[in-house]
């Protein structure tokens, strides 16, 4: 049974206010996704690393990826993250019970040790699970005009991160049957089938680069790790 990292990288990054998709923006002298791949390449338990890019991607081929020996690239991105992941799963040619670890290209500060840990913790789990962190802030529900309607109790609330680790066939089936705007991560597709993925403690440093200021933060995190 193999462990396969699948990296959806077919987004346009519309919230970054940049013509270049965020996975290719410069982060400490390299394209952002280079750091993501570099972290995954350090995980000894991974057998394959597969990136899903858009069919129209004009950036990928302008970089040199040869240092990542096991890297595979699939040009089968879809209109949403979930579609990109499903297309990738269908193109993977993996065994039904292989584990797939879906990881956002836009999370370049992933700690390889956390991935190894989650593989150990979830090895015998019937469904799989995700990295996540407990919610630290007080949560407000707002209506129009940013008026607070009420305070939502944060007990038991976690912020989902990636990797999200599931069996290849089960995840493909969950995404194929559950596809819709409510499926914003892999776990939500499994939950829709009535299954209960496990939460594995992640790290606040595993941030998703979404807005322009996140790039600077990611750079600081990477630099702090090097010291
Ligand atoms: O836009 P967001 O930050 O939620 O995207 C999360 C990840 O999903 C990114 O790595 C992005 O490239 C990927 N994605 C994708 N296909 C899409 C939209 C997003 O692979 N159609």
CSV table of C-alpha atoms and ligand atoms in Angstrom, one decimal:
chain,number,residue,atom,x,y,z
A,1,UNK,CA,0.0,0.0,0.0
A,2,UNK,CA,1.5,3.3,-1.1
A,3,UNK,CA,1.3,6.9,0.2
A,4,UNK,CA,0.8,9.4,-2.6
A,5,UNK,CA,1.0,13.2,-2.2
A,6,UNK,CA,-1.5,15.0,-4.5
A,7,UNK,CA,-1.1,18.7,-4.8
A,8,UNK,CA,-3.9,20.7,-6.5
A,9,UNK,CA,-2.2,23.7,-8.1
A,10,UNK,CA,-4.7,24.7,-10.7
A,11,UNK,CA,-6.1,27.8,-9.0
A,12,UNK,CA,-5.9,31.3,-10.4
A,13,UNK,CA,-5.3,32.9,-6.9
A,14,UNK,CA,-7.9,35.7,-7.5
A,15,UNK,CA,-7.5,37.0,-4.0
A,16,UNK,CA,-3.8,37.7,-4.5
A,17,UNK,CA,-4.4,40.7,-6.8
A,18,UNK,CA,-1.7,39.4,-9.2
A,19,UNK,CA,-1.8,38.2,-12.8
A,20,UNK,CA,0.5,35.3,-11.9
A,21,UNK,CA,-1.3,32.4,-10.1
A,22,UNK,CA,-0.1,32.4,-6.5
A,23,UNK,CA,1.7,29.0,-6.7
A,24,UNK,CA,4.2,30.7,-9.0
A,25,UNK,CA,4.7,34.0,-7.1
A,26,UNK,CA,8.2,34.6,-5.8
A,27,UNK,CA,8.8,33.4,-2.2
A,28,UNK,CA,12.4,33.7,-0.9
A,29,UNK,CA,13.8,33.5,-4.4
A,30,UNK,CA,11.8,30.5,-5.6
A,31,UNK,CA,8.2,29.9,-6.9
A,32,UNK,CA,5.9,29.4,-3.9
A,33,UNK,CA,5.1,25.8,-4.9
A,34,UNK,CA,8.8,24.9,-4.9
A,35,UNK,CA,8.7,25.2,-1.1
A,36,UNK,CA,5.6,23.1,-0.9
A,37,UNK,CA,7.3,20.4,-3.0
A,38,UNK,CA,10.5,20.7,-1.1
A,39,UNK,CA,8.7,20.0,2.2
A,40,UNK,CA,6.9,17.0,0.7
A,41,UNK,CA,10.1,15.6,-0.8
A,42,UNK,CA,11.6,15.4,2.7
A,43,UNK,CA,8.9,13.0,3.9
A,44,UNK,CA,10.5,9.5,3.6
A,45,UNK,CA,7.1,7.7,3.8
A,46,UNK,CA,5.8,9.2,0.6
A,47,UNK,CA,6.1,7.0,-2.5
A,48,UNK,CA,4.9,9.5,-5.1
A,49,UNK,CA,4.4,13.3,-5.4
A,50,UNK,CA,1.9,14.3,-8.0
A,51,UNK,CA,1.0,17.9,-9.0
A,52,UNK,CA,-2.3,18.8,-10.7
A,53,UNK,CA,-2.0,21.9,-12.8
A,54,UNK,CA,-4.4,23.6,-15.2
A,55,UNK,CA,-4.6,22.6,-18.9
A,56,UNK,CA,-3.9,26.2,-19.7
A,57,UNK,CA,-0.9,26.6,-17.3
A,58,UNK,CA,1.8,28.8,-19.0
A,59,UNK,CA,4.1,29.0,-16.0
A,60,UNK,CA,5.0,25.4,-15.0
A,61,UNK,CA,7.4,24.7,-17.9
A,62,UNK,CA,9.4,27.9,-17.4
A,63,UNK,CA,10.9,26.5,-14.1
A,64,UNK,CA,13.4,23.7,-13.7
A,65,UNK,CA,11.9,20.9,-11.5
A,66,UNK,CA,14.6,18.2,-12.1
A,67,UNK,CA,15.8,18.3,-8.5
A,68,UNK,CA,12.4,16.6,-7.5
A,69,UNK,CA,13.2,13.1,-8.7
A,70,UNK,CA,9.8,11.5,-8.1
A,71,UNK,CA,7.7,14.4,-9.3
A,72,UNK,CA,4.7,13.7,-11.6
A,73,UNK,CA,2.6,16.4,-13.3
A,74,UNK,CA,-1.0,16.0,-14.5
A,75,UNK,CA,-2.5,18.7,-16.6
A,76,UNK,CA,-6.1,18.0,-15.6
A,77,UNK,CA,-7.1,20.8,-13.3
A,78,UNK,CA,-10.8,21.6,-12.9
A,79,UNK,CA,-13.0,24.6,-12.3
A,80,UNK,CA,-12.9,24.2,-8.5
A,81,UNK,CA,-10.3,22.7,-6.1
A,82,UNK,CA,-12.6,19.6,-5.5
A,83,UNK,CA,-12.7,19.1,-9.3
A,84,UNK,CA,-9.0,19.4,-9.6
A,85,UNK,CA,-8.5,16.8,-6.9
A,86,UNK,CA,-11.1,14.4,-8.4
A,87,UNK,CA,-9.6,14.7,-11.9
A,88,UNK,CA,-6.2,14.0,-10.3
A,89,UNK,CA,-7.4,10.9,-8.5
A,90,UNK,CA,-9.0,9.6,-11.7
A,91,UNK,CA,-5.7,10.1,-13.6
A,92,UNK,CA,-3.4,8.7,-10.8
A,93,UNK,CA,-3.5,5.0,-11.6
A,94,UNK,CA,-3.2,4.0,-8.0
A,95,UNK,CA,-4.5,1.0,-6.1
A,96,UNK,CA,-8.0,1.5,-4.4
A,97,UNK,CA,-6.6,1.3,-0.9
A,98,UNK,CA,-3.5,3.4,-1.5
A,99,UNK,CA,-3.5,6.5,0.8
A,100,UNK,CA,-3.6,9.9,-0.9
A,101,UNK,CA,-2.4,13.0,1.0
A,102,UNK,CA,-4.0,16.0,-0.6
A,103,UNK,CA,-2.0,19.1,0.1
A,104,UNK,CA,-2.6,22.7,-1.1
A,105,UNK,CA,0.1,24.1,-3.3
A,106,UNK,CA,-0.5,27.3,-1.4
A,107,UNK,CA,0.8,25.9,2.0
A,108,UNK,CA,4.6,26.2,1.5
A,109,UNK,CA,5.5,26.2,5.2
A,110,UNK,CA,4.5,22.6,5.9
A,111,UNK,CA,6.7,20.8,8.4
A,112,UNK,CA,7.7,17.4,6.9
A,113,UNK,CA,7.7,15.9,10.4
A,114,UNK,CA,4.0,16.6,10.8
A,115,UNK,CA,3.3,14.6,7.6
A,116,UNK,CA,5.2,11.6,8.9
A,117,UNK,CA,3.3,11.9,12.2
A,118,UNK,CA,-0.1,11.9,10.5
A,119,UNK,CA,0.8,8.9,8.4
A,120,UNK,CA,1.7,7.0,11.7
A,121,UNK,CA,-1.4,8.2,13.6
A,122,UNK,CA,-3.8,7.4,10.7
A,123,UNK,CA,-2.2,4.1,9.6
A,124,UNK,CA,-5.0,1.9,11.1
A,125,UNK,CA,-7.9,4.5,10.9
A,126,UNK,CA,-10.9,3.2,8.9
A,127,UNK,CA,-11.5,6.6,7.2
A,128,UNK,CA,-8.4,8.8,7.4
A,129,UNK,CA,-8.0,12.3,8.7
A,130,UNK,CA,-6.6,15.8,8.3
A,131,UNK,CA,-4.1,18.2,9.9
A,132,UNK,CA,-6.0,20.9,11.8
A,133,UNK,CA,-5.6,23.4,14.7
A,134,UNK,CA,-8.1,24.3,17.5
A,135,UNK,CA,-9.7,27.7,16.9
A,136,UNK,CA,-8.0,30.3,19.2
A,137,UNK,CA,-10.0,33.4,18.6
A,138,UNK,CA,-13.5,34.3,19.7
A,139,UNK,CA,-15.9,33.8,16.7
A,140,UNK,CA,-18.5,36.4,15.7
A,141,UNK,CA,-21.4,35.9,13.2
A,142,UNK,CA,-22.0,39.1,11.3
A,143,UNK,CA,-24.8,40.5,9.2
A,144,UNK,CA,-24.7,43.2,6.6
A,145,UNK,CA,-22.7,46.3,7.7
A,146,UNK,CA,-20.4,44.2,9.9
A,147,UNK,CA,-22.9,44.2,12.8
A,148,UNK,CA,-22.4,41.3,15.2
A,149,UNK,CA,-25.4,39.0,15.4
A,150,UNK,CA,-24.0,36.7,17.9
A,151,UNK,CA,-20.8,35.0,19.4
A,152,UNK,CA,-20.4,31.4,18.3
A,153,UNK,CA,-19.0,29.1,21.0
A,154,UNK,CA,-15.6,28.0,19.8
A,155,UNK,CA,-15.5,24.8,22.0
A,156,UNK,CA,-14.7,21.8,19.8
A,157,UNK,CA,-14.0,24.0,16.7
A,158,UNK,CA,-10.9,23.4,14.6
A,159,UNK,CA,-9.5,25.0,11.5
A,160,UNK,CA,-8.9,22.5,8.8
A,161,UNK,CA,-5.5,22.5,7.1
A,162,UNK,CA,-3.8,20.1,4.7
A,163,UNK,CA,-2.5,17.4,4.1
A,164,UNK,CA,-5.8,15.6,4.2
A,165,UNK,CA,-5.2,11.8,4.0
A,166,UNK,CA,-7.8,9.3,2.7
A,167,UNK,CA,-8.0,6.1,0.7
A,168,UNK,CA,-7.8,6.8,-3.1
A,169,UNK,CA,-11.0,5.1,-4.1
A,170,UNK,CA,-13.1,6.2,-1.1
A,171,UNK,CA,-12.1,9.9,-1.6
A,172,UNK,CA,-12.8,9.7,-5.4
A,173,UNK,CA,-16.2,8.2,-4.7
A,174,UNK,CA,-17.0,10.9,-2.0
A,175,UNK,CA,-16.0,13.7,-4.3
A,176,UNK,CA,-17.8,12.3,-7.3
A,177,UNK,CA,-21.1,11.9,-5.4
A,178,UNK,CA,-20.9,14.9,-3.2
A,179,UNK,CA,-19.5,17.6,-5.5
A,180,UNK,CA,-20.9,21.0,-4.8
A,181,UNK,CA,-20.1,24.4,-3.4
A,182,UNK,CA,-20.2,23.0,0.2
A,183,UNK,CA,-17.2,20.7,-0.5
A,184,UNK,CA,-14.3,23.1,0.4
A,185,UNK,CA,-11.9,20.3,1.5
A,186,UNK,CA,-11.6,16.6,1.1
A,187,UNK,CA,-12.9,15.8,4.6
A,188,UNK,CA,-16.2,17.5,3.9
A,189,UNK,CA,-16.9,15.1,1.0
A,190,UNK,CA,-16.2,12.1,3.4
A,191,UNK,CA,-18.4,13.7,6.1
A,192,UNK,CA,-21.3,14.0,3.5
A,193,UNK,CA,-21.1,10.2,3.3
A,194,UNK,CA,-21.6,10.0,7.0
A,195,UNK,CA,-18.0,9.1,7.8
A,196,UNK,CA,-15.9,10.7,10.5
A,197,UNK,CA,-12.3,11.6,9.6
A,198,UNK,CA,-9.9,12.2,12.5
A,199,UNK,CA,-8.3,15.5,13.4
A,200,UNK,CA,-4.5,15.4,13.8
A,201,UNK,CA,-2.8,18.3,15.4
A,202,UNK,CA,-1.3,20.6,12.8
A,203,UNK,CA,0.6,23.9,13.3
A,204,UNK,CA,-0.3,27.6,13.0
A,205,UNK,CA,2.8,27.9,10.8
A,206,UNK,CA,1.2,25.7,8.1
A,207,UNK,CA,-0.6,28.8,6.7
A,208,UNK,CA,-2.4,29.0,3.4
A,209,UNK,CA,-1.1,31.9,1.3
A,210,UNK,CA,-4.3,33.6,0.3
A,211,UNK,CA,-3.8,37.4,0.5
A,212,UNK,CA,-0.7,39.5,-0.6
A,213,UNK,CA,0.5,40.0,3.0
A,214,UNK,CA,0.6,36.3,3.6
A,215,UNK,CA,3.7,36.0,1.3
A,216,UNK,CA,5.7,38.1,3.8
A,217,UNK,CA,4.5,36.0,6.7
A,218,UNK,CA,5.4,32.8,4.8
A,219,UNK,CA,8.9,34.2,4.1
A,220,UNK,CA,9.4,34.9,7.8
A,221,UNK,CA,8.3,31.4,8.8
A,222,UNK,CA,10.6,29.8,6.3
A,223,UNK,CA,13.5,31.9,7.5
A,224,UNK,CA,12.7,31.1,11.2
A,225,UNK,CA,12.9,27.4,10.3
A,226,UNK,CA,16.3,27.8,8.9
A,227,UNK,CA,17.9,29.2,12.0
B,1,LIG,O1,-8.0,29.2,-3.8
B,1,LIG,P1,-7.6,28.4,-2.6
B,1,LIG,O2,-6.5,29.0,-1.8
B,1,LIG,O3,-8.7,27.8,-1.8
B,1,LIG,O4,-6.9,27.1,-3.3
B,1,LIG,C1,-6.4,26.0,-2.6
B,1,LIG,C2,-5.6,25.1,-3.5
B,1,LIG,O5,-6.4,24.5,-4.5
B,1,LIG,C3,-4.5,25.9,-4.2
B,1,LIG,O6,-3.3,25.1,-4.2
B,1,LIG,C4,-5.0,26.0,-5.6
B,1,LIG,O7,-4.1,26.1,-6.6
B,1,LIG,C5,-5.9,24.8,-5.8
B,1,LIG,N1,-7.0,24.9,-6.8
B,1,LIG,C6,-7.0,24.0,-7.8
B,1,LIG,N2,-8.0,24.1,-8.8
B,1,LIG,C7,-8.9,25.1,-8.7
B,1,LIG,C8,-8.9,26.0,-7.6
B,1,LIG,C9,-7.9,25.9,-6.6
B,1,LIG,O8,-6.2,23.1,-7.9
B,1,LIG,N3,-9.8,25.2,-9.7
